[in-house]
mmCIF file of C-alpha atoms and ligand atoms in Angstrom:
data_model
loop_
_atom_site.group_PDB
_atom_site.id
_atom_site.type_symbol
_atom_site.label_atom_id
_atom_site.label_comp_id
_atom_site.label_asym_id
_atom_site.label_seq_id
_atom_site.Cartn_x
_atom_site.Cartn_y
_atom_site.Cartn_z
ATOM 1 C CA MET A 179 -4.828 3.038 -38.298
ATOM 2 C CA THR A 180 -2.489 2.274 -39.634
ATOM 3 C CA ALA A 181 0.649 -0.714 -38.953
ATOM 4 C CA TYR A 182 3.559 0.944 -37.195
ATOM 5 C CA PHE A 183 6.775 -0.223 -38.268
ATOM 6 C CA PRO A 184 9.953 1.764 -36.982
ATOM 7 C CA GLY A 185 11.904 2.218 -39.313
ATOM 8 C CA SER A 186 9.716 1.939 -42.224
ATOM 9 C CA ALA A 187 9.392 4.713 -44.941
ATOM 10 C CA GLY A 188 7.525 7.717 -43.783
ATOM 11 C CA ASN A 189 6.905 7.691 -40.061
ATOM 12 C CA VAL A 190 9.528 7.894 -37.846
ATOM 13 C CA LEU A 191 12.078 9.312 -39.230
ATOM 14 C CA THR A 192 14.195 11.896 -37.722
ATOM 15 C CA GLU A 193 14.520 15.607 -39.934
ATOM 16 C CA PHE A 194 18.264 14.665 -41.697
ATOM 17 C CA ASP A 195 15.677 11.245 -42.830
ATOM 18 C CA LEU A 196 17.945 8.852 -40.663
ATOM 19 C CA PRO A 197 16.160 5.727 -39.101
ATOM 20 C CA ARG A 198 15.496 7.050 -35.108
ATOM 21 C CA ASP A 199 17.751 4.279 -33.876
ATOM 22 C CA ALA A 200 20.954 5.391 -36.553
ATOM 23 C CA ARG A 201 22.653 7.022 -32.717
ATOM 24 C CA ILE A 202 22.704 4.122 -31.081
ATOM 25 C CA ASP A 203 23.790 1.726 -34.708
ATOM 26 C CA ALA A 204 26.611 4.742 -34.803
ATOM 27 C CA VAL A 205 27.206 3.864 -30.344
ATOM 28 C CA ILE A 206 27.812 0.023 -30.978
ATOM 29 C CA ALA A 207 28.873 0.019 -34.367
ATOM 30 C CA ARG A 208 32.411 2.044 -32.877
ATOM 31 C CA THR A 209 32.581 0.609 -29.551
ATOM 32 C CA ALA A 210 33.887 -2.148 -28.801
ATOM 33 C CA PHE A 211 32.320 -3.617 -25.405
ATOM 34 C CA GLU A 212 33.883 -5.541 -22.821
ATOM 35 C CA ARG A 213 30.112 -6.893 -21.274
ATOM 36 C CA PRO A 214 26.427 -6.803 -22.578
ATOM 37 C CA THR A 215 25.589 -3.120 -22.752
ATOM 38 C CA LEU A 216 22.498 -1.365 -23.278
ATOM 39 C CA VAL A 217 22.916 1.863 -25.147
ATOM 40 C CA LEU A 218 20.103 3.648 -24.621
ATOM 41 C CA ASP A 219 18.966 7.243 -26.112
ATOM 42 C CA THR A 220 17.209 9.904 -24.289
ATOM 43 C CA ALA A 221 16.669 11.934 -27.341
ATOM 44 C CA LEU A 222 14.364 9.173 -28.162
ATOM 45 C CA VAL A 223 12.236 9.207 -25.001
ATOM 46 C CA ALA A 224 11.446 12.886 -25.162
ATOM 47 C CA GLU A 225 10.145 11.520 -28.603
ATOM 48 C CA ASN A 226 7.988 8.805 -27.567
ATOM 49 C CA TYR A 227 6.774 11.195 -24.794
ATOM 50 C CA ARG A 228 6.060 13.559 -26.545
ATOM 51 C CA ALA A 229 4.291 10.966 -29.198
ATOM 52 C CA LEU A 230 1.890 9.607 -26.498
ATOM 53 C CA SER A 231 1.394 13.885 -24.531
ATOM 54 C CA ASP A 232 0.085 13.776 -28.835
ATOM 55 C CA GLY A 233 -2.745 11.383 -28.177
ATOM 56 C CA LEU A 234 -3.682 11.350 -25.281
ATOM 57 C CA GLY A 235 -4.381 14.832 -24.895
ATOM 58 C CA HIS A 236 -5.608 16.001 -21.686
ATOM 59 C CA ALA A 237 -4.717 12.765 -19.511
ATOM 60 C CA VAL A 238 -1.419 13.898 -18.235
ATOM 61 C CA ILE A 239 1.550 11.401 -18.181
ATOM 62 C CA HIS A 240 3.439 9.298 -15.112
ATOM 63 C CA TYR A 241 5.987 6.981 -15.881
ATOM 64 C CA ALA A 242 6.056 4.078 -14.663
ATOM 65 C CA VAL A 243 9.710 4.018 -13.218
ATOM 66 C CA LYS A 244 10.524 0.857 -13.080
ATOM 67 C CA ALA A 245 10.821 -0.279 -16.935
ATOM 68 C CA ASN A 246 13.891 1.450 -16.856
ATOM 69 C CA PRO A 247 15.445 4.234 -13.693
ATOM 70 C CA ALA A 248 17.966 5.328 -15.079
ATOM 71 C CA PRO A 249 18.401 8.874 -14.108
ATOM 72 C CA GLU A 250 19.136 10.150 -17.590
ATOM 73 C CA ILE A 251 15.599 8.402 -18.363
ATOM 74 C CA ILE A 252 14.125 10.552 -15.495
ATOM 75 C CA SER A 253 15.288 13.951 -15.802
ATOM 76 C CA THR A 254 15.075 13.896 -19.786
ATOM 77 C CA LEU A 255 10.813 13.488 -18.376
ATOM 78 C CA VAL A 256 11.287 15.962 -15.908
ATOM 79 C CA ARG A 257 12.070 18.319 -18.312
ATOM 80 C CA GLU A 258 9.154 17.398 -21.033
ATOM 81 C CA GLY A 259 6.811 18.034 -18.332
ATOM 82 C CA SER A 260 5.914 14.447 -16.920
ATOM 83 C CA GLY A 261 5.419 12.621 -13.347
ATOM 84 C CA PHE A 262 5.744 9.746 -12.720
ATOM 85 C CA ASP A 263 4.667 6.560 -10.430
ATOM 86 C CA ALA A 264 7.157 4.919 -8.394
ATOM 87 C CA ALA A 265 6.607 1.852 -6.315
ATOM 88 C CA SER A 266 9.014 1.852 -3.834
ATOM 89 C CA ARG A 267 11.427 5.296 -1.298
ATOM 90 C CA ALA A 268 14.301 4.550 -3.515
ATOM 91 C CA GLU A 269 12.001 5.609 -6.832
ATOM 92 C CA ILE A 270 10.730 8.333 -5.286
ATOM 93 C CA GLU A 271 14.493 8.863 -3.956
ATOM 94 C CA LEU A 272 15.738 8.714 -7.817
ATOM 95 C CA CYS A 273 13.083 10.984 -9.432
ATOM 96 C CA LEU A 274 13.315 13.559 -6.285
ATOM 97 C CA SER A 275 16.963 13.627 -7.297
ATOM 98 C CA GLN A 276 16.830 14.199 -10.599
ATOM 99 C CA GLY A 277 14.122 17.069 -10.813
ATOM 100 C CA ALA A 278 10.659 15.532 -10.000
ATOM 101 C CA ARG A 279 8.352 17.421 -8.298
ATOM 102 C CA PRO A 280 6.310 15.920 -5.083
ATOM 103 C CA ASP A 281 3.452 16.941 -6.534
ATOM 104 C CA ARG A 282 4.035 14.538 -10.268
ATOM 105 C CA ILE A 283 4.455 11.618 -8.217
ATOM 106 C CA SER A 284 1.926 8.577 -7.297
ATOM 107 C CA PHE A 285 3.108 6.104 -5.011
ATOM 108 C CA GLY A 286 0.764 3.333 -7.326
ATOM 109 C CA ASN A 287 2.271 0.114 -5.825
ATOM 110 C CA THR A 288 0.049 -1.505 -4.016
ATOM 111 C CA ILE A 289 2.918 -3.308 -1.250
ATOM 112 C CA LYS A 290 3.572 -0.409 0.469
ATOM 113 C CA ARG A 291 6.648 -0.901 3.116
ATOM 114 C CA ALA A 292 4.492 0.872 5.822
ATOM 115 C CA ALA A 293 8.094 3.261 6.869
ATOM 116 C CA ASP A 294 8.263 4.234 2.952
ATOM 117 C CA ILE A 295 3.968 5.990 3.209
ATOM 118 C CA ALA A 296 5.468 7.619 5.834
ATOM 119 C CA PHE A 297 8.706 9.251 3.717
ATOM 120 C CA ALA A 298 6.695 9.359 0.697
ATOM 121 C CA HIS A 299 3.846 11.799 3.163
ATOM 122 C CA GLY A 300 6.915 13.475 4.230
ATOM 123 C CA VAL A 301 8.424 14.814 1.345
ATOM 124 C CA GLY A 302 5.037 15.853 -0.063
ATOM 125 C CA ILE A 303 3.651 12.704 -1.709
ATOM 126 C CA ASP A 304 -0.249 12.845 -1.471
ATOM 127 C CA LEU A 305 -1.320 10.262 -3.881
ATOM 128 C CA PHE A 306 -1.058 6.366 -3.390
ATOM 129 C CA ALA A 307 -2.502 3.239 -4.666
ATOM 130 C CA ALA A 308 -4.489 0.729 -3.198
ATOM 131 C CA ASP A 309 -6.528 -2.782 -3.722
ATOM 132 C CA ALA A 310 -7.102 -4.404 0.616
ATOM 133 C CA GLU A 311 -8.718 -3.106 3.340
ATOM 134 C CA GLU A 312 -5.011 -3.410 4.787
ATOM 135 C CA GLU A 313 -3.150 -1.283 2.714
ATOM 136 C CA LEU A 314 -5.563 1.660 3.657
ATOM 137 C CA GLU A 315 -5.161 1.694 6.955
ATOM 138 C CA LYS A 316 -1.057 2.273 6.785
ATOM 139 C CA ILE A 317 -1.793 5.043 4.500
ATOM 140 C CA ALA A 318 -4.202 6.352 7.203
ATOM 141 C CA GLN A 319 -1.746 6.175 10.087
ATOM 142 C CA HIS A 320 0.546 7.294 7.615
ATOM 143 C CA ALA A 321 -0.139 9.744 5.224
ATOM 144 C CA PRO A 322 -3.324 11.132 7.038
ATOM 145 C CA GLY A 323 -5.605 12.467 4.638
ATOM 146 C CA ALA A 324 -4.056 11.342 1.660
ATOM 147 C CA ARG A 325 -6.350 10.964 -1.885
ATOM 148 C CA VAL A 326 -5.872 7.371 -2.538
ATOM 149 C CA TYR A 327 -7.162 4.794 -5.507
ATOM 150 C CA ILE A 328 -9.027 1.390 -5.769
ATOM 151 C CA ARG A 329 -6.823 -0.836 -8.662
ATOM 152 C CA VAL A 330 -9.024 -2.994 -9.441
ATOM 153 C CA ILE A 331 -8.480 -6.599 -11.340
ATOM 154 C CA SER A 332 -8.933 -6.431 -14.715
ATOM 155 C CA GLU A 333 -9.652 -9.326 -17.055
ATOM 156 C CA PRO A 334 -7.583 -10.576 -19.002
ATOM 157 C CA ASN A 335 -7.141 -9.230 -23.188
ATOM 158 C CA GLY A 336 -4.835 -10.708 -25.107
ATOM 159 C CA ALA A 337 -2.170 -8.389 -23.632
ATOM 160 C CA ASP A 338 1.682 -10.003 -23.909
ATOM 161 C CA TRP A 339 2.484 -9.785 -20.480
ATOM 162 C CA PRO A 340 -0.301 -9.924 -18.188
ATOM 163 C CA LEU A 341 -0.648 -7.682 -14.992
ATOM 164 C CA THR A 342 -3.690 -9.629 -13.947
ATOM 165 C CA ARG A 343 -4.479 -11.886 -10.052
ATOM 166 C CA LYS A 344 -1.725 -10.581 -8.057
ATOM 167 C CA PHE A 345 -2.568 -6.884 -7.722
ATOM 168 C CA GLY A 346 -6.387 -5.233 -7.979
ATOM 169 C CA CYS A 347 -9.722 -6.001 -6.064
ATOM 170 C CA ALA A 348 -12.259 -7.539 -7.503
ATOM 171 C CA SER A 349 -15.248 -6.034 -8.540
ATOM 172 C CA ASP A 350 -17.288 -6.225 -5.251
ATOM 173 C CA ARG A 351 -14.342 -5.261 -3.311
ATOM 174 C CA VAL A 352 -14.317 -1.613 -4.971
ATOM 175 C CA ILE A 353 -17.329 -0.009 -3.117
ATOM 176 C CA PRO A 354 -16.260 -1.471 0.613
ATOM 177 C CA LEU A 355 -12.739 -0.361 0.294
ATOM 178 C CA LEU A 356 -13.906 3.428 -1.298
ATOM 179 C CA ASN A 357 -16.339 3.279 1.893
ATOM 180 C CA HIS A 358 -13.596 1.865 4.387
ATOM 181 C CA ALA A 359 -10.929 5.036 2.639
ATOM 182 C CA ALA A 360 -14.017 7.924 4.375
ATOM 183 C CA ALA A 361 -14.151 6.259 6.890
ATOM 184 C CA LEU A 362 -10.068 5.998 7.692
ATOM 185 C CA GLY A 363 -10.315 9.626 6.977
ATOM 186 C CA LEU A 364 -8.517 9.197 3.381
ATOM 187 C CA ASP A 365 -9.901 10.909 0.315
ATOM 188 C CA PRO A 366 -11.629 7.710 -2.255
ATOM 189 C CA VAL A 367 -11.062 10.229 -5.581
ATOM 190 C CA GLY A 368 -11.333 6.988 -8.250
ATOM 191 C CA LEU A 369 -9.630 4.068 -9.925
ATOM 192 C CA SER A 370 -7.068 2.406 -11.727
ATOM 193 C CA PHE A 371 -6.282 -0.629 -13.965
ATOM 194 C CA HIS A 372 -3.714 -2.087 -15.631
ATOM 195 C CA VAL A 373 -4.791 -3.565 -18.975
ATOM 196 C CA GLY A 374 -1.178 -5.948 -18.923
ATOM 197 C CA SER A 375 1.871 -5.051 -20.247
ATOM 198 C CA GLN A 376 2.916 -4.748 -24.303
ATOM 199 C CA THR A 377 -1.568 -4.480 -25.445
ATOM 200 C CA ARG A 378 -0.570 -4.735 -29.040
ATOM 201 C CA ARG A 379 -3.748 -2.704 -29.998
ATOM 202 C CA ALA A 380 -5.865 -0.179 -28.737
ATOM 203 C CA ALA A 381 -8.866 -1.527 -29.958
ATOM 204 C CA GLN A 382 -8.333 -4.343 -27.100
ATOM 205 C CA TRP A 383 -8.470 -1.784 -23.890
ATOM 206 C CA ALA A 384 -12.335 -2.082 -24.193
ATOM 207 C CA GLY A 385 -13.713 -4.827 -22.884
ATOM 208 C CA THR A 386 -11.297 -3.274 -19.901
ATOM 209 C CA LEU A 387 -12.591 -0.493 -19.678
ATOM 210 C CA ASP A 388 -16.424 -1.329 -20.038
ATOM 211 C CA GLN A 389 -15.714 -3.774 -16.604
ATOM 212 C CA VAL A 390 -14.221 -0.011 -15.312
ATOM 213 C CA ALA A 391 -16.226 2.700 -16.847
ATOM 214 C CA GLY A 392 -18.999 -0.512 -14.611
ATOM 215 C CA LEU A 393 -18.044 -0.178 -11.216
ATOM 216 C CA TRP A 394 -16.683 3.510 -11.771
ATOM 217 C CA HIS A 395 -20.761 4.854 -12.092
ATOM 218 C CA ALA A 396 -21.448 1.940 -9.691
ATOM 219 C CA ALA A 397 -19.122 4.117 -7.663
ATOM 220 C CA ARG A 398 -20.607 7.593 -8.405
ATOM 221 C CA ALA A 399 -23.887 6.426 -7.818
ATOM 222 C CA GLU A 400 -23.513 5.202 -4.300
ATOM 223 C CA GLY A 401 -22.374 8.930 -4.001
ATOM 224 C CA PHE A 402 -18.364 9.287 -4.534
ATOM 225 C CA ALA A 403 -17.079 12.113 -6.192
ATOM 226 C CA LEU A 404 -15.125 10.435 -8.065
ATOM 227 C CA SER A 405 -12.219 12.536 -10.287
ATOM 228 C CA LEU A 406 -9.313 10.403 -11.676
ATOM 229 C CA LEU A 407 -9.182 7.849 -13.264
ATOM 230 C CA ASN A 408 -5.857 5.922 -13.883
ATOM 231 C CA ILE A 409 -5.652 4.360 -16.711
ATOM 232 C CA GLY A 410 -2.329 2.165 -16.162
ATOM 233 C CA GLY A 411 -0.131 1.628 -18.454
ATOM 234 C CA GLY A 412 -0.074 -1.613 -21.084
ATOM 235 C CA PHE A 413 1.004 0.692 -24.251
ATOM 236 C CA PRO A 414 3.515 -1.189 -27.044
ATOM 237 C CA ALA A 415 6.834 -1.932 -28.049
ATOM 238 C CA PHE A 416 7.522 -2.981 -31.318
ATOM 239 C CA TYR A 417 8.612 -6.542 -31.024
ATOM 240 C CA GLY A 418 8.126 -7.705 -34.825
ATOM 241 C CA ASP A 419 4.226 -8.176 -34.367
ATOM 242 C CA GLU A 420 2.436 -5.213 -35.795
ATOM 243 C CA ILE A 421 1.126 -2.022 -33.428
ATOM 244 C CA ASP A 422 -0.367 0.721 -33.560
ATOM 245 C CA ALA A 423 1.365 3.853 -33.844
ATOM 246 C CA PRO A 424 2.045 5.526 -30.049
ATOM 247 C CA THR A 425 -0.023 8.879 -30.993
ATOM 248 C CA GLU A 426 -3.004 7.085 -33.305
ATOM 249 C CA TYR A 427 -3.388 3.888 -30.134
ATOM 250 C CA ALA A 428 -2.628 6.362 -27.620
ATOM 251 C CA ALA A 429 -5.885 8.738 -29.149
ATOM 252 C CA GLN A 430 -8.051 5.780 -29.727
ATOM 253 C CA VAL A 431 -7.380 5.075 -25.715
ATOM 254 C CA MET A 432 -8.307 8.210 -24.891
ATOM 255 C CA ALA A 433 -11.379 7.658 -27.230
ATOM 256 C CA LEU A 434 -12.022 4.487 -26.326
ATOM 257 C CA VAL A 435 -12.367 5.893 -22.732
ATOM 258 C CA THR A 436 -14.623 9.159 -23.016
ATOM 259 C CA GLU A 437 -17.224 7.078 -24.503
ATOM 260 C CA ARG A 438 -17.214 5.094 -21.311
ATOM 261 C CA PHE A 439 -16.695 7.181 -18.525
ATOM 262 C CA GLY A 440 -18.047 10.661 -20.033
ATOM 263 C CA HIS A 441 -15.829 13.795 -19.237
ATOM 264 C CA VAL A 442 -13.167 13.186 -16.389
ATOM 265 C CA PRO A 443 -11.363 15.260 -14.598
ATOM 266 C CA HIS A 444 -8.137 14.195 -13.767
ATOM 267 C CA VAL A 445 -6.840 11.125 -16.049
ATOM 268 C CA MET A 446 -3.492 10.094 -15.425
ATOM 269 C CA ALA A 447 -1.332 7.202 -17.415
ATOM 270 C CA GLU A 448 1.534 5.135 -17.112
ATOM 271 C CA PRO A 449 3.354 4.109 -19.471
ATOM 272 C CA GLY A 450 6.441 2.042 -18.893
ATOM 273 C CA ARG A 451 7.482 -0.014 -21.719
ATOM 274 C CA GLY A 452 6.119 2.064 -24.626
ATOM 275 C CA MET A 453 8.502 4.795 -23.143
ATOM 276 C CA VAL A 454 11.378 3.439 -23.514
ATOM 277 C CA ALA A 455 11.702 -0.041 -25.044
ATOM 278 C CA ASP A 456 12.570 1.207 -28.371
ATOM 279 C CA ALA A 457 14.870 3.503 -26.744
ATOM 280 C CA GLY A 458 17.412 1.114 -26.913
ATOM 281 C CA LYS A 459 19.429 -1.229 -27.952
ATOM 282 C CA ILE A 460 21.790 -4.237 -26.390
ATOM 283 C CA ALA A 461 24.932 -4.919 -27.938
ATOM 284 C CA ALA A 462 25.736 -8.484 -26.626
ATOM 285 C CA GLU A 463 27.706 -11.241 -28.409
ATOM 286 C CA VAL A 464 27.901 -15.128 -28.778
ATOM 287 C CA LEU A 465 29.592 -16.918 -27.148
ATOM 288 C CA LEU A 466 29.388 -20.383 -28.598
ATOM 289 C CA VAL A 467 27.461 -22.235 -32.250
ATOM 290 C CA SER A 468 26.648 -25.773 -31.705
ATOM 291 C CA ARG A 469 24.764 -28.785 -32.082
ATOM 292 C CA LYS A 470 23.909 -31.632 -29.776
ATOM 293 C CA SER A 471 24.179 -34.188 -32.420
ATOM 294 C CA GLU A 472 24.562 -34.430 -36.691
ATOM 295 C CA THR A 473 21.055 -35.072 -36.975
ATOM 296 C CA ASP A 474 20.295 -32.213 -34.244
ATOM 297 C CA LEU A 475 18.110 -29.971 -36.810
ATOM 298 C CA HIS A 476 19.081 -26.544 -34.810
ATOM 299 C CA ARG A 477 21.831 -25.310 -34.279
ATOM 300 C CA TRP A 478 21.745 -23.863 -30.696
ATOM 301 C CA VAL A 479 23.113 -20.039 -30.035
ATOM 302 C CA TYR A 480 25.047 -19.212 -26.524
ATOM 303 C CA LEU A 481 24.627 -15.530 -26.262
ATOM 304 C CA ASP A 482 26.797 -14.055 -23.247
ATOM 305 C CA ILE A 483 23.260 -12.286 -22.234
ATOM 306 C CA GLY A 484 20.317 -14.195 -20.635
ATOM 307 C CA LYS A 485 17.894 -14.561 -17.941
ATOM 308 C CA PHE A 486 19.400 -13.627 -15.822
ATOM 309 C CA SER A 487 21.303 -10.487 -17.180
ATOM 310 C CA GLY A 488 18.472 -8.507 -18.701
ATOM 311 C CA LEU A 489 16.653 -11.665 -20.460
ATOM 312 C CA ALA A 490 14.091 -11.619 -18.053
ATOM 313 C CA GLU A 491 10.309 -11.553 -20.206
ATOM 314 C CA THR A 492 11.627 -14.255 -21.822
ATOM 315 C CA THR A 493 10.054 -16.153 -19.091
ATOM 316 C CA ASP A 494 7.444 -18.276 -20.934
ATOM 317 C CA GLU A 495 8.900 -16.748 -24.326
ATOM 318 C CA ALA A 496 6.296 -13.541 -23.888
ATOM 319 C CA ILE A 497 8.319 -10.660 -25.029
ATOM 320 C CA ARG A 498 10.029 -11.811 -28.707
ATOM 321 C CA TYR A 499 13.309 -9.705 -29.298
ATOM 322 C CA GLN A 500 14.913 -8.888 -32.722
ATOM 323 C CA PHE A 501 18.402 -9.762 -33.825
ATOM 324 C CA GLU A 502 20.438 -7.979 -35.417
ATOM 325 C CA THR A 503 24.026 -9.200 -36.514
ATOM 326 C CA ALA A 504 26.559 -8.166 -39.110
ATOM 327 C CA ARG A 505 25.901 -11.337 -41.009
ATOM 328 C CA ASP A 506 22.437 -10.569 -41.142
ATOM 329 C CA GLY A 507 21.360 -11.142 -45.162
ATOM 330 C CA ASP A 508 23.314 -14.857 -44.824
ATOM 331 C CA ASP A 509 20.968 -17.574 -45.457
ATOM 332 C CA THR A 510 19.452 -18.566 -42.094
ATOM 333 C CA GLY A 511 18.286 -21.313 -39.762
ATOM 334 C CA THR A 512 16.571 -22.286 -36.705
ATOM 335 C CA CYS A 513 18.220 -21.658 -33.446
ATOM 336 C CA ILE A 514 17.524 -22.458 -30.445
ATOM 337 C CA LEU A 515 18.991 -19.535 -28.107
ATOM 338 C CA ALA A 516 20.358 -19.435 -24.773
ATOM 339 C CA GLY A 517 21.658 -17.657 -22.410
ATOM 340 C CA PRO A 518 25.348 -18.342 -20.733
ATOM 341 C CA SER A 519 24.941 -19.148 -17.397
ATOM 342 C CA CYS A 520 24.912 -23.017 -15.952
ATOM 343 C CA ASP A 521 21.343 -22.981 -15.101
ATOM 344 C CA SER A 522 19.483 -24.468 -17.726
ATOM 345 C CA VAL A 523 16.409 -22.644 -17.214
ATOM 346 C CA ASP A 524 18.512 -20.085 -18.827
ATOM 347 C CA VAL A 525 17.523 -20.768 -22.208
ATOM 348 C CA LEU A 526 16.003 -18.069 -24.680
ATOM 349 C CA TYR A 527 13.900 -19.198 -27.411
ATOM 350 C CA GLU A 528 13.333 -22.861 -27.568
ATOM 351 C CA LYS A 529 9.256 -23.348 -28.663
ATOM 352 C CA ARG A 530 9.375 -20.791 -30.695
ATOM 353 C CA PRO A 531 13.307 -20.245 -32.488
ATOM 354 C CA VAL A 532 14.730 -17.946 -33.984
ATOM 355 C CA GLN A 533 16.368 -17.734 -37.964
ATOM 356 C CA LEU A 534 19.815 -16.214 -37.401
ATOM 357 C CA PRO A 535 22.660 -16.252 -40.212
ATOM 358 C CA LEU A 536 23.584 -19.878 -40.754
ATOM 359 C CA THR A 537 26.990 -18.215 -40.611
ATOM 360 C CA LEU A 538 26.768 -17.018 -37.261
ATOM 361 C CA ARG A 539 29.743 -17.348 -35.124
ATOM 362 C CA ALA A 540 31.425 -17.360 -31.499
ATOM 363 C CA GLY A 541 32.542 -14.110 -31.191
ATOM 364 C CA ASP A 542 30.492 -12.626 -33.547
ATOM 365 C CA ARG A 543 28.647 -9.254 -32.262
ATOM 366 C CA ILE A 544 24.648 -9.679 -32.121
ATOM 367 C CA VAL A 545 22.277 -6.437 -31.190
ATOM 368 C CA ILE A 546 18.877 -7.401 -29.198
ATOM 369 C CA ALA A 547 16.966 -4.743 -30.386
ATOM 370 C CA ASN A 548 14.364 -2.968 -28.275
ATOM 371 C CA CYS A 549 15.670 -3.388 -25.474
ATOM 372 C CA GLY A 550 15.076 -0.342 -23.343
ATOM 373 C CA ALA A 551 12.460 -1.544 -21.063
ATOM 374 C CA TYR A 552 12.084 -3.885 -18.570
ATOM 375 C CA THR A 553 16.109 -5.434 -18.878
ATOM 376 C CA SER A 554 18.394 -3.202 -17.208
ATOM 377 C CA THR A 555 17.024 -3.434 -14.068
ATOM 378 C CA TYR A 556 15.345 -6.985 -14.514
ATOM 379 C CA ALA A 557 19.289 -8.159 -14.554
ATOM 380 C CA SER A 558 20.709 -10.074 -11.155
ATOM 381 C CA VAL A 559 23.606 -8.982 -9.154
ATOM 382 C CA GLY A 560 26.467 -11.357 -11.054
ATOM 383 C CA PHE A 561 24.258 -14.896 -11.236
ATOM 384 C CA ASN A 562 26.948 -17.020 -11.567
ATOM 385 C CA GLY A 563 29.335 -14.644 -12.220
ATOM 386 C CA PHE A 564 28.073 -12.868 -15.404
ATOM 387 C CA PRO A 565 28.401 -9.796 -14.767
ATOM 388 C CA PRO A 566 24.803 -7.677 -14.788
ATOM 389 C CA LEU A 567 24.039 -5.714 -18.195
ATOM 390 C CA ASP A 568 26.143 -2.549 -18.661
ATOM 391 C CA LEU A 569 23.878 1.134 -19.119
ATOM 392 C CA MET A 570 25.999 3.583 -21.408
ATOM 393 C CA VAL A 571 23.236 6.558 -22.502
ATOM 394 C CA ILE A 572 24.426 8.655 -25.078
HETATM 395 C C1 PLP B 239 4.309 -1.128 -14.908
HETATM 396 C C2 PLP B 239 2.982 -0.894 -13.900
HETATM 397 C C3 PLP B 239 2.777 0.097 -15.117
HETATM 398 C C4 PLP B 239 3.853 0.468 -16.540
HETATM 399 O O1 PLP B 239 3.268 -0.801 -17.522
HETATM 400 P P1 PLP B 239 4.045 -1.146 -19.259
HETATM 401 O O2 PLP B 239 2.964 -1.697 -19.626
HETATM 402 O O3 PLP B 239 5.444 -0.998 -19.412
HETATM 403 O O4 PLP B 239 3.250 0.327 -19.682
HETATM 404 C C5 PLP B 239 2.073 0.448 -14.856
HETATM 405 N N1 PLP B 239 1.609 0.958 -14.022
HETATM 406 C C6 PLP B 239 1.742 0.267 -13.020
HETATM 407 C C7 PLP B 239 0.805 0.216 -11.203
HETATM 408 C C8 PLP B 239 2.536 -0.790 -12.601
HETATM 409 O O5 PLP B 239 3.030 -1.461 -11.868
#
């Protein structure tokens, strides 16, 4: 498996021999932004869809809408033939409004509003996730006879942004929930899990797949004719640490699946981050560079974007964004990077400070790479008067 550094020679160049993000860079270079803006290139989303599909083989993609619900992304993916995983009525309506067919939409949130289940059923959606008796009862009442899959808690595997604990049931609950679904007149078709977001290497999936395959075979031995395996998301984006290239990553995951499950008729994958992260860059601005004392080792660099206006995934410094400035190439020094709001948790990187040019100063543009996922949707309405992230689709 080769290491994947976007923009590196021979790997992801376009037919014009430009880096993939050249169009985004050109738009950022010629635009004067009044507020932090995510510039998103839907052509890159289409490329990512194809790269992942190529590796996934017979598995079908249901894009995790929450990663970035820009209507232009949804319509691009409809054209590419993608399915969608929605978490709420609003996400379902968005997908339908962009031309997605209801039979290509799954309702994958395990914590659904009853009225939303009824709405989904009414528009023809027939595939729901559950991890508890009460959720199955809501589905049976409002979407009678629907297909359901049971979400299982997966063991931690070293993902950079784990999604365990809150979602899924423990292993010993799987058979009882399948039984309960059947007793309620639902059609229990399979299992789902999420390895954890930003799982950088395909090999990290092995342990989770061992665990879920054990449950799968046990359920089949109990007489459940399971036919659908939903492998969730976790497909990584490049944030500075090496990742496996998308097609090879997806192919290796599917090889690991087949080794353990044999041939599964319906495999679903729900990439979010891996589909959109590297399709967008944020254009932001440096508001202040300062030192707290004469002897301070670090500079503090304050940006016009922070935790409340799009960079929520810097929580615990889990996701480490890459920064580009016009002064790259000048000598660098360590900085504590912070957002603009009057809340002291609005510090982006302090435990592991970032290296930025010593010449950086207030008013400079700073571009944050690979920001297409979990930024615009994670922005507050305008905490402290700082505007939420603006969006420009090219
Ligand atoms: C968020 C989410 C995803 C997407 O995860 P990524 O790590 O961004 O690929 C997929 N499935 C479900 C159920 C999710 O909640």
